[in-house]
Amino acid sequence: MGTGLNIGQRIAKARRRAGWDQGQLAAAVSRSQSWVSKIENGHIPLDRMSVLGQLAEVLGIQVAELTGESFHYEATVMDLGLALIPGLRLALQQASMPGGASLIPMAEAPTLEGIAERVEAAEKLRQNAQFTALGDVLPQILRELTILCDATQDTDMAKAESLMLRASHIARVSSSLLGHHDLGWSAVHRELVAAERAESPILQAAARWDLCGAWLHGGEIAAAKDMARRALDDLEPHMAEGDLSVKSLWGAMHLRAAVAWSRLQDRTEAESHLAAARSVASDLPGDGNVFQTQFNSANADIHAVEVSLELGHLRDMPSREVLMNVGEIDSGERQSHFWMCMAAGHMLNGKAELAAESILRADSIAPQHVRNRLSARNLVEDLRSTGKNARSEEIRHLAKRMNLE
């Protein structure tokens, strides 16, 4: 939407784009047509998050599209991390367009050494789903890497492109988890370009692994499955070399394939890929995280729960050993995802109190991850509407923090 529009004009534009007249929008939010008219004409100020959120929800857009900038809750604990998106969008546009580096003003030339440490720090923020903090650093990292990739040659160019791939991966996952899948595509495209420029089979495998992730997030399951299969075929000849990165990417690709096949309801293929991943993980470090894959035994266990959930049969609760392993993984996002899967499984089995315990645990680990997930928001809504249990009051407070009230 145009940056020169006020909130009322943005609401009118979103309404027309949805094919609604003022009366239809008014009915959707239980207001009068006169109220909608006054809002769109700027005669009534619109600065309450609850009303903005309601309008955005019925129009099928993000609150940021109505405000014209990223929205911040007054309390940090309520901030969903959407402040990251506008700066990230511009930085990725500059990184992807021909001559983009010339459009970036820079007071001091960046260096590879300095930026490598910042990429690593940004990776930790992303893996803990700290999107608000990430918004303070990631766009600038991408801008500096755009300049470096344009200015360096030979081995330094390959190093710069490798860092660009890592930073773009941070951007892709963050965008997908925040619901901006179009931006995720821009990021993964830059990863593929980085791998090609660096002429590195390992970087190509890392980019393909993330491409599978983008397709899974976007619901393109068959495409994700086909890419995983192709990437595994291309990696197989390199497995005999014993390279840790190759083995990790091979295993991580099997996990992508397992999720894809489980969503296609093919239990045999899903469990075959899961078994292959577990076999590789058993020979690798327990804290493995090559190219941010978090490929290790604990993450294989997390995927096993997700696969069972997708197939519709969370057969048995994970063992105490699995729960301990998951607790040790160095990624708040992965731990939180595990507990969200557990919550969904318990809800599927009619165990509302256990579901409540699991979603509350997920939220305590990585709140910005949980509160941006539609599945988590739907589950909290369901829990709030079920009969009372020992965690009902906490669920009600979580619903309020999610702006579901």
Coordinates of C-alpha atoms in Angstrom, one line a residue:
M1 CA 0.0 0.0 0.0
G2 CA 1.2 3.5 -0.7
T3 CA 3.3 5.1 2.0
G4 CA 1.5 8.4 1.6
L5 CA -1.8 7.1 2.7
N6 CA -3.3 7.5 6.2
I7 CA -4.8 4.6 8.1
G8 CA -8.3 5.3 7.0
Q9 CA -7.3 5.4 3.3
R10 CA -5.4 2.1 3.8
I11 CA -8.5 0.5 5.2
A12 CA -10.5 1.7 2.3
K13 CA -8.0 0.4 -0.2
A14 CA -7.8 -3.0 1.5
R15 CA -11.6 -3.2 1.6
R16 CA -11.9 -2.5 -2.1
R17 CA -9.2 -5.0 -2.8
A18 CA -11.3 -7.6 -0.9
G19 CA -14.3 -6.7 -3.1
W20 CA -16.3 -5.3 -0.2
D21 CA -18.4 -2.2 0.2
Q22 CA -18.5 -0.3 3.5
G23 CA -21.7 -2.1 4.6
Q24 CA -20.0 -5.5 4.3
L25 CA -16.9 -4.4 6.2
A26 CA -19.1 -2.9 8.9
A27 CA -21.1 -6.2 9.3
A28 CA -17.8 -8.2 9.5
V29 CA -16.6 -6.1 12.5
S30 CA -20.1 -5.6 14.1
R31 CA -20.1 -1.9 13.5
S32 CA -22.2 0.6 11.6
Q33 CA -21.6 1.7 8.0
S34 CA -21.4 5.2 9.3
W35 CA -18.5 4.2 11.6
V36 CA -16.6 2.7 8.7
S37 CA -17.2 5.8 6.6
K38 CA -15.9 8.0 9.4
I39 CA -12.8 5.8 9.9
E40 CA -12.0 5.8 6.2
N41 CA -12.4 9.6 6.0
G42 CA -10.2 10.2 9.0
H43 CA -13.0 11.6 11.1
I44 CA -12.5 9.0 13.8
P45 CA -8.9 8.3 15.0
L46 CA -8.0 4.6 14.9
D47 CA -5.2 3.9 17.3
R48 CA -6.5 0.9 19.4
M49 CA -4.7 -2.3 18.6
S50 CA -7.8 -4.4 19.3
V51 CA -9.7 -2.6 16.6
L52 CA -6.8 -2.5 14.2
G53 CA -6.3 -6.2 14.7
Q54 CA -10.0 -7.0 14.1
L55 CA -10.0 -5.0 10.9
A56 CA -6.8 -6.6 9.7
E57 CA -8.1 -10.1 10.5
V58 CA -11.4 -9.7 8.6
L59 CA -9.5 -8.1 5.6
G60 CA -7.0 -11.0 5.6
I61 CA -3.9 -8.7 6.0
Q62 CA -1.2 -7.8 8.6
V63 CA -1.7 -4.9 10.9
A64 CA 1.4 -3.4 9.5
E65 CA -0.4 -2.9 6.2
L66 CA -3.0 -0.7 7.9
T67 CA -0.5 1.3 10.0
G68 CA 1.9 1.8 7.1
E69 CA 4.8 0.8 9.3
S70 CA 5.6 -2.1 11.6
F71 CA 3.3 -2.1 14.6
H72 CA 4.7 -2.4 18.1
Y73 CA 2.6 -3.4 21.1
E74 CA 3.1 -1.0 24.0
A75 CA 4.5 -3.9 26.1
T76 CA 7.5 -5.7 24.7
V77 CA 6.1 -9.1 25.8
M78 CA 3.2 -8.5 23.4
D79 CA 5.4 -7.6 20.4
L80 CA 5.0 -10.2 17.7
G81 CA 8.3 -9.1 15.9
L82 CA 6.7 -7.6 12.8
A83 CA 8.9 -4.6 13.1
L84 CA 11.5 -6.7 11.3
I85 CA 9.6 -6.9 8.0
P86 CA 9.8 -3.5 6.3
G87 CA 13.6 -3.1 6.7
L88 CA 14.2 -6.7 5.7
R89 CA 12.1 -6.2 2.6
L90 CA 14.2 -3.2 1.4
A91 CA 17.5 -4.9 2.2
L92 CA 16.6 -8.0 0.3
Q93 CA 15.4 -5.9 -2.7
Q94 CA 18.8 -4.1 -2.7
A95 CA 20.6 -7.5 -2.4
S96 CA 18.7 -9.0 -5.3
M97 CA 18.6 -6.3 -7.9
P98 CA 21.4 -5.6 -10.4
G99 CA 23.5 -2.7 -9.2
G100 CA 21.8 -2.8 -5.8
A101 CA 25.1 -2.1 -4.0
S102 CA 25.3 1.3 -5.6
L103 CA 22.0 2.3 -4.0
I104 CA 23.3 1.7 -0.4
P105 CA 25.0 4.6 1.3
M106 CA 27.7 3.4 3.6
A107 CA 29.9 5.7 5.8
E108 CA 32.6 3.1 6.3
A109 CA 33.5 0.1 4.1
P110 CA 32.4 -3.2 5.8
T111 CA 34.9 -6.0 6.3
L112 CA 34.4 -9.8 6.1
E113 CA 35.9 -10.4 9.5
G114 CA 33.6 -8.0 11.3
I115 CA 30.5 -9.1 9.6
A116 CA 31.1 -12.8 10.1
E117 CA 30.7 -12.4 13.9
R118 CA 27.5 -10.4 13.5
V119 CA 26.0 -13.0 11.2
E120 CA 26.7 -15.7 13.8
A121 CA 25.0 -13.5 16.5
A122 CA 22.0 -12.9 14.2
E123 CA 21.8 -16.7 13.7
K124 CA 21.4 -17.2 17.5
L125 CA 18.7 -14.5 17.6
R126 CA 16.8 -16.2 14.8
Q127 CA 17.1 -19.7 16.3
N128 CA 15.6 -18.3 19.5
A129 CA 12.8 -16.6 17.5
Q130 CA 13.8 -13.1 18.8
F131 CA 12.4 -11.3 15.8
T132 CA 12.3 -7.8 17.4
A133 CA 16.0 -7.9 18.3
L134 CA 16.7 -9.4 14.9
G135 CA 15.1 -6.4 13.2
D136 CA 17.7 -4.2 14.7
V137 CA 20.6 -5.9 13.1
L138 CA 19.7 -8.1 10.1
P139 CA 18.7 -5.5 7.5
Q140 CA 22.1 -3.7 8.0
I141 CA 24.0 -7.0 7.8
L142 CA 22.3 -7.7 4.4
R143 CA 23.1 -4.3 3.2
E144 CA 26.8 -4.6 4.1
L145 CA 27.0 -8.0 2.5
T146 CA 25.4 -6.7 -0.7
I147 CA 28.3 -4.2 -0.9
L148 CA 30.9 -6.9 0.0
C149 CA 29.6 -9.4 -2.6
D150 CA 29.7 -6.6 -5.2
A151 CA 33.2 -5.4 -4.3
T152 CA 35.3 -8.6 -3.5
Q153 CA 36.8 -11.1 -5.9
D154 CA 38.1 -14.7 -5.9
T155 CA 38.2 -16.4 -2.5
D156 CA 36.9 -13.4 -0.7
M157 CA 33.9 -13.3 -3.0
A158 CA 33.1 -16.9 -2.1
K159 CA 33.4 -16.1 1.6
A160 CA 31.1 -13.1 1.2
E161 CA 28.6 -15.1 -0.8
S162 CA 28.7 -17.8 1.9
L163 CA 27.9 -15.2 4.5
M164 CA 25.1 -13.8 2.3
L165 CA 23.6 -17.3 2.1
R166 CA 23.6 -17.6 5.9
A167 CA 22.1 -14.1 6.3
S168 CA 19.5 -14.7 3.6
H169 CA 18.5 -18.0 5.3
I170 CA 17.9 -16.0 8.6
A171 CA 15.7 -13.7 6.5
R172 CA 13.9 -16.5 4.8
V173 CA 13.0 -18.4 8.0
S174 CA 12.0 -15.2 9.9
S175 CA 9.8 -14.1 7.0
S176 CA 8.1 -17.5 6.7
L177 CA 7.5 -17.7 10.5
L178 CA 6.1 -14.2 10.5
G179 CA 3.7 -15.1 7.6
H180 CA 5.4 -13.1 4.9
H181 CA 6.0 -15.9 2.4
D182 CA 6.6 -13.6 -0.5
L183 CA 9.5 -12.1 1.3
G184 CA 10.8 -15.6 2.1
W185 CA 10.9 -16.3 -1.6
S186 CA 13.1 -13.3 -2.2
A187 CA 15.5 -14.5 0.5
V188 CA 15.8 -18.0 -0.7
H189 CA 16.3 -16.8 -4.3
R190 CA 19.3 -14.8 -3.0
E191 CA 20.6 -18.0 -1.3
L192 CA 20.5 -19.8 -4.6
V193 CA 22.3 -17.0 -6.4
A194 CA 25.0 -17.0 -3.6
A195 CA 25.6 -20.8 -4.0
E196 CA 25.9 -20.4 -7.8
R197 CA 28.3 -17.4 -7.5
A198 CA 30.5 -19.3 -5.0
E199 CA 30.5 -22.4 -7.2
S200 CA 30.1 -24.5 -4.1
P201 CA 28.1 -27.9 -4.1
I202 CA 27.8 -27.6 -0.3
L203 CA 26.3 -24.1 -0.5
Q204 CA 24.0 -25.3 -3.3
A205 CA 22.8 -28.2 -1.0
A206 CA 22.2 -25.7 1.8
A207 CA 20.2 -23.4 -0.4
R208 CA 18.1 -26.3 -1.7
W209 CA 17.5 -27.4 1.9
D210 CA 16.1 -24.0 2.6
L211 CA 14.1 -23.9 -0.7
C212 CA 12.4 -27.1 0.6
G213 CA 11.6 -25.3 3.8
A214 CA 10.1 -22.3 1.9
W215 CA 7.9 -24.7 -0.1
L216 CA 6.8 -26.5 3.0
H217 CA 5.9 -23.2 4.8
G218 CA 4.0 -22.1 1.7
G219 CA 2.1 -25.3 1.3
E220 CA 3.8 -26.5 -1.9
I221 CA 4.3 -30.0 -0.6
A222 CA 4.8 -31.9 -3.8
A223 CA 7.5 -29.3 -5.0
A224 CA 9.3 -29.7 -1.6
K225 CA 9.2 -33.4 -1.9
D226 CA 10.6 -33.4 -5.4
M227 CA 13.4 -30.9 -4.5
A228 CA 14.4 -33.0 -1.5
R229 CA 14.6 -36.1 -3.6
R230 CA 16.7 -34.3 -6.3
A231 CA 19.0 -32.8 -3.7
L232 CA 19.5 -36.2 -2.0
D233 CA 20.5 -37.7 -5.4
D234 CA 23.0 -34.9 -6.0
L235 CA 24.5 -35.3 -2.5
E236 CA 24.8 -39.1 -2.5
P237 CA 28.1 -39.3 -4.5
H238 CA 29.7 -37.0 -2.0
M239 CA 28.7 -39.0 1.1
A240 CA 31.7 -41.3 0.8
E241 CA 34.1 -38.3 1.4
G242 CA 33.1 -38.2 5.1
D243 CA 32.6 -34.5 5.1
L244 CA 30.6 -33.4 8.2
S245 CA 28.8 -30.6 6.3
V246 CA 27.7 -33.1 3.5
K247 CA 26.5 -35.6 6.1
S248 CA 24.6 -33.0 8.0
L249 CA 22.9 -31.6 4.9
W250 CA 22.1 -35.1 3.7
G251 CA 20.4 -35.9 7.0
A252 CA 18.6 -32.5 7.2
M253 CA 17.3 -33.1 3.6
H254 CA 15.9 -36.5 4.7
L255 CA 14.0 -34.7 7.5
R256 CA 12.6 -32.2 5.0
A257 CA 11.5 -35.2 2.8
A258 CA 10.0 -37.0 5.9
V259 CA 7.8 -34.0 6.6
A260 CA 6.8 -33.6 3.0
W261 CA 5.8 -37.2 2.6
S262 CA 3.9 -37.2 5.9
R263 CA 1.8 -34.2 4.7
L264 CA 1.1 -36.3 1.6
Q265 CA -0.1 -39.0 4.0
D266 CA 2.5 -41.5 2.8
R267 CA 3.6 -43.2 6.0
T268 CA 6.0 -45.7 4.4
E269 CA 8.1 -43.0 2.6
A270 CA 7.9 -40.6 5.6
E271 CA 9.2 -43.1 8.1
S272 CA 11.9 -44.3 5.6
H273 CA 13.3 -40.8 5.3
L274 CA 13.0 -40.3 9.1
A275 CA 15.0 -43.6 9.7
A276 CA 17.7 -42.5 7.2
A277 CA 18.1 -39.2 9.0
R278 CA 18.3 -40.8 12.4
S279 CA 20.9 -43.2 11.2
V280 CA 23.1 -40.3 10.0
A281 CA 22.5 -38.3 13.1
S282 CA 23.7 -41.1 15.4
D283 CA 27.2 -40.6 13.9
L284 CA 27.3 -36.8 14.2
P285 CA 27.8 -34.4 17.1
G286 CA 24.8 -34.0 19.4
D287 CA 25.0 -30.2 19.0
G288 CA 25.3 -30.3 15.2
N289 CA 24.1 -27.1 13.5
V290 CA 25.7 -27.0 10.0
F291 CA 24.2 -24.1 8.0
Q292 CA 21.6 -23.6 10.7
T293 CA 20.0 -26.9 10.0
Q294 CA 20.2 -28.0 13.7
F295 CA 20.8 -31.4 12.3
N296 CA 21.3 -33.7 15.3
S297 CA 19.5 -36.5 17.1
A298 CA 17.3 -34.2 19.1
N299 CA 16.0 -32.5 16.0
A300 CA 15.4 -35.8 14.4
D301 CA 13.2 -36.7 17.5
I302 CA 11.3 -33.4 17.0
H303 CA 10.7 -34.3 13.4
A304 CA 9.5 -37.7 14.5
V305 CA 6.8 -36.2 16.6
E306 CA 5.8 -33.8 13.8
V307 CA 5.6 -36.7 11.3
S308 CA 3.4 -38.7 13.6
L309 CA 1.2 -35.7 14.1
E310 CA 0.9 -35.1 10.3
L311 CA 0.0 -38.7 9.8
G312 CA -2.8 -38.4 12.4
H313 CA -1.5 -40.8 15.0
L314 CA 0.6 -39.5 17.8
R315 CA 0.9 -43.1 19.0
D316 CA 3.0 -42.8 22.1
M317 CA 4.3 -40.0 24.2
P318 CA 8.0 -39.4 23.7
S319 CA 10.2 -41.1 26.2
R320 CA 11.9 -39.2 29.1
E321 CA 15.2 -39.5 27.2
V322 CA 13.7 -37.8 24.1
L323 CA 12.3 -35.0 26.3
M324 CA 15.7 -34.5 27.8
N325 CA 17.4 -34.4 24.4
V326 CA 14.9 -31.8 23.1
G327 CA 15.6 -29.7 26.1
E328 CA 19.3 -29.6 25.3
I329 CA 18.9 -28.4 21.7
D330 CA 20.4 -25.0 21.2
S331 CA 17.4 -23.5 19.5
G332 CA 14.4 -22.0 21.3
E333 CA 12.5 -22.1 18.0
R334 CA 13.1 -25.9 17.7
Q335 CA 12.2 -26.6 21.3
S336 CA 9.1 -24.4 21.0
H337 CA 8.1 -26.1 17.8
F338 CA 8.3 -29.5 19.6
W339 CA 6.0 -28.4 22.3
M340 CA 3.5 -26.9 19.8
C341 CA 3.4 -30.3 18.1
M342 CA 2.9 -32.0 21.5
A343 CA 0.1 -29.6 22.2
A344 CA -1.6 -30.3 18.9
G345 CA -1.2 -34.1 19.5
H346 CA -2.7 -33.9 23.0
M347 CA -5.6 -31.9 21.6
L348 CA -6.1 -34.5 18.9
N349 CA -6.3 -37.1 21.6
G350 CA -8.8 -35.1 23.7
K351 CA -6.3 -34.3 26.4
A352 CA -7.0 -30.6 26.8
E353 CA -5.1 -30.1 30.0
L354 CA -1.9 -31.7 28.6
A355 CA -2.4 -29.6 25.5
A356 CA -2.6 -26.5 27.6
E357 CA 0.6 -27.4 29.5
S358 CA 2.4 -28.0 26.2
I359 CA 1.4 -24.7 24.5
L360 CA 2.2 -22.7 27.6
R361 CA 5.6 -24.3 27.7
A362 CA 6.2 -23.5 24.1
D363 CA 5.2 -19.9 24.7
S364 CA 7.6 -19.7 27.7
I365 CA 10.5 -20.7 25.5
A366 CA 9.9 -18.6 22.3
P367 CA 6.8 -16.4 22.6
Q368 CA 7.3 -14.6 19.3
H369 CA 7.4 -17.9 17.5
V370 CA 4.3 -19.2 19.1
R371 CA 2.2 -16.1 18.8
N372 CA 2.9 -15.8 15.1
R373 CA 1.8 -19.3 14.2
L374 CA -1.8 -19.7 13.0
S375 CA -2.0 -23.3 14.3
A376 CA -0.9 -22.1 17.8
R377 CA -3.4 -19.3 17.8
N378 CA -6.2 -21.6 16.7
L379 CA -5.2 -24.1 19.4
V380 CA -5.3 -21.5 22.1
E381 CA -8.8 -20.4 20.8
D382 CA -9.9 -24.0 21.0
L383 CA -8.5 -24.4 24.5
R384 CA -10.2 -21.3 25.7
S385 CA -13.6 -22.5 24.5
T386 CA -13.3 -26.0 26.1
G387 CA -14.3 -26.9 29.6
K388 CA -12.3 -25.6 32.5
N389 CA -9.1 -27.2 33.7
A390 CA -6.2 -26.4 35.9
R391 CA -4.5 -24.3 33.2
S392 CA -7.6 -22.4 32.0
E393 CA -6.7 -19.1 33.6
E394 CA -3.2 -19.2 32.1
I395 CA -4.7 -20.0 28.7
R396 CA -7.0 -17.0 29.0
H397 CA -4.0 -14.8 29.8
L398 CA -2.1 -16.3 26.8
A399 CA -5.1 -15.5 24.5
K400 CA -5.0 -12.0 25.7
R401 CA -1.2 -11.7 25.0
M402 CA -2.0 -13.1 21.5
N403 CA -4.6 -10.4 21.1
L404 CA -7.3 -13.0 20.7
E405 CA -9.7 -11.2 23.1

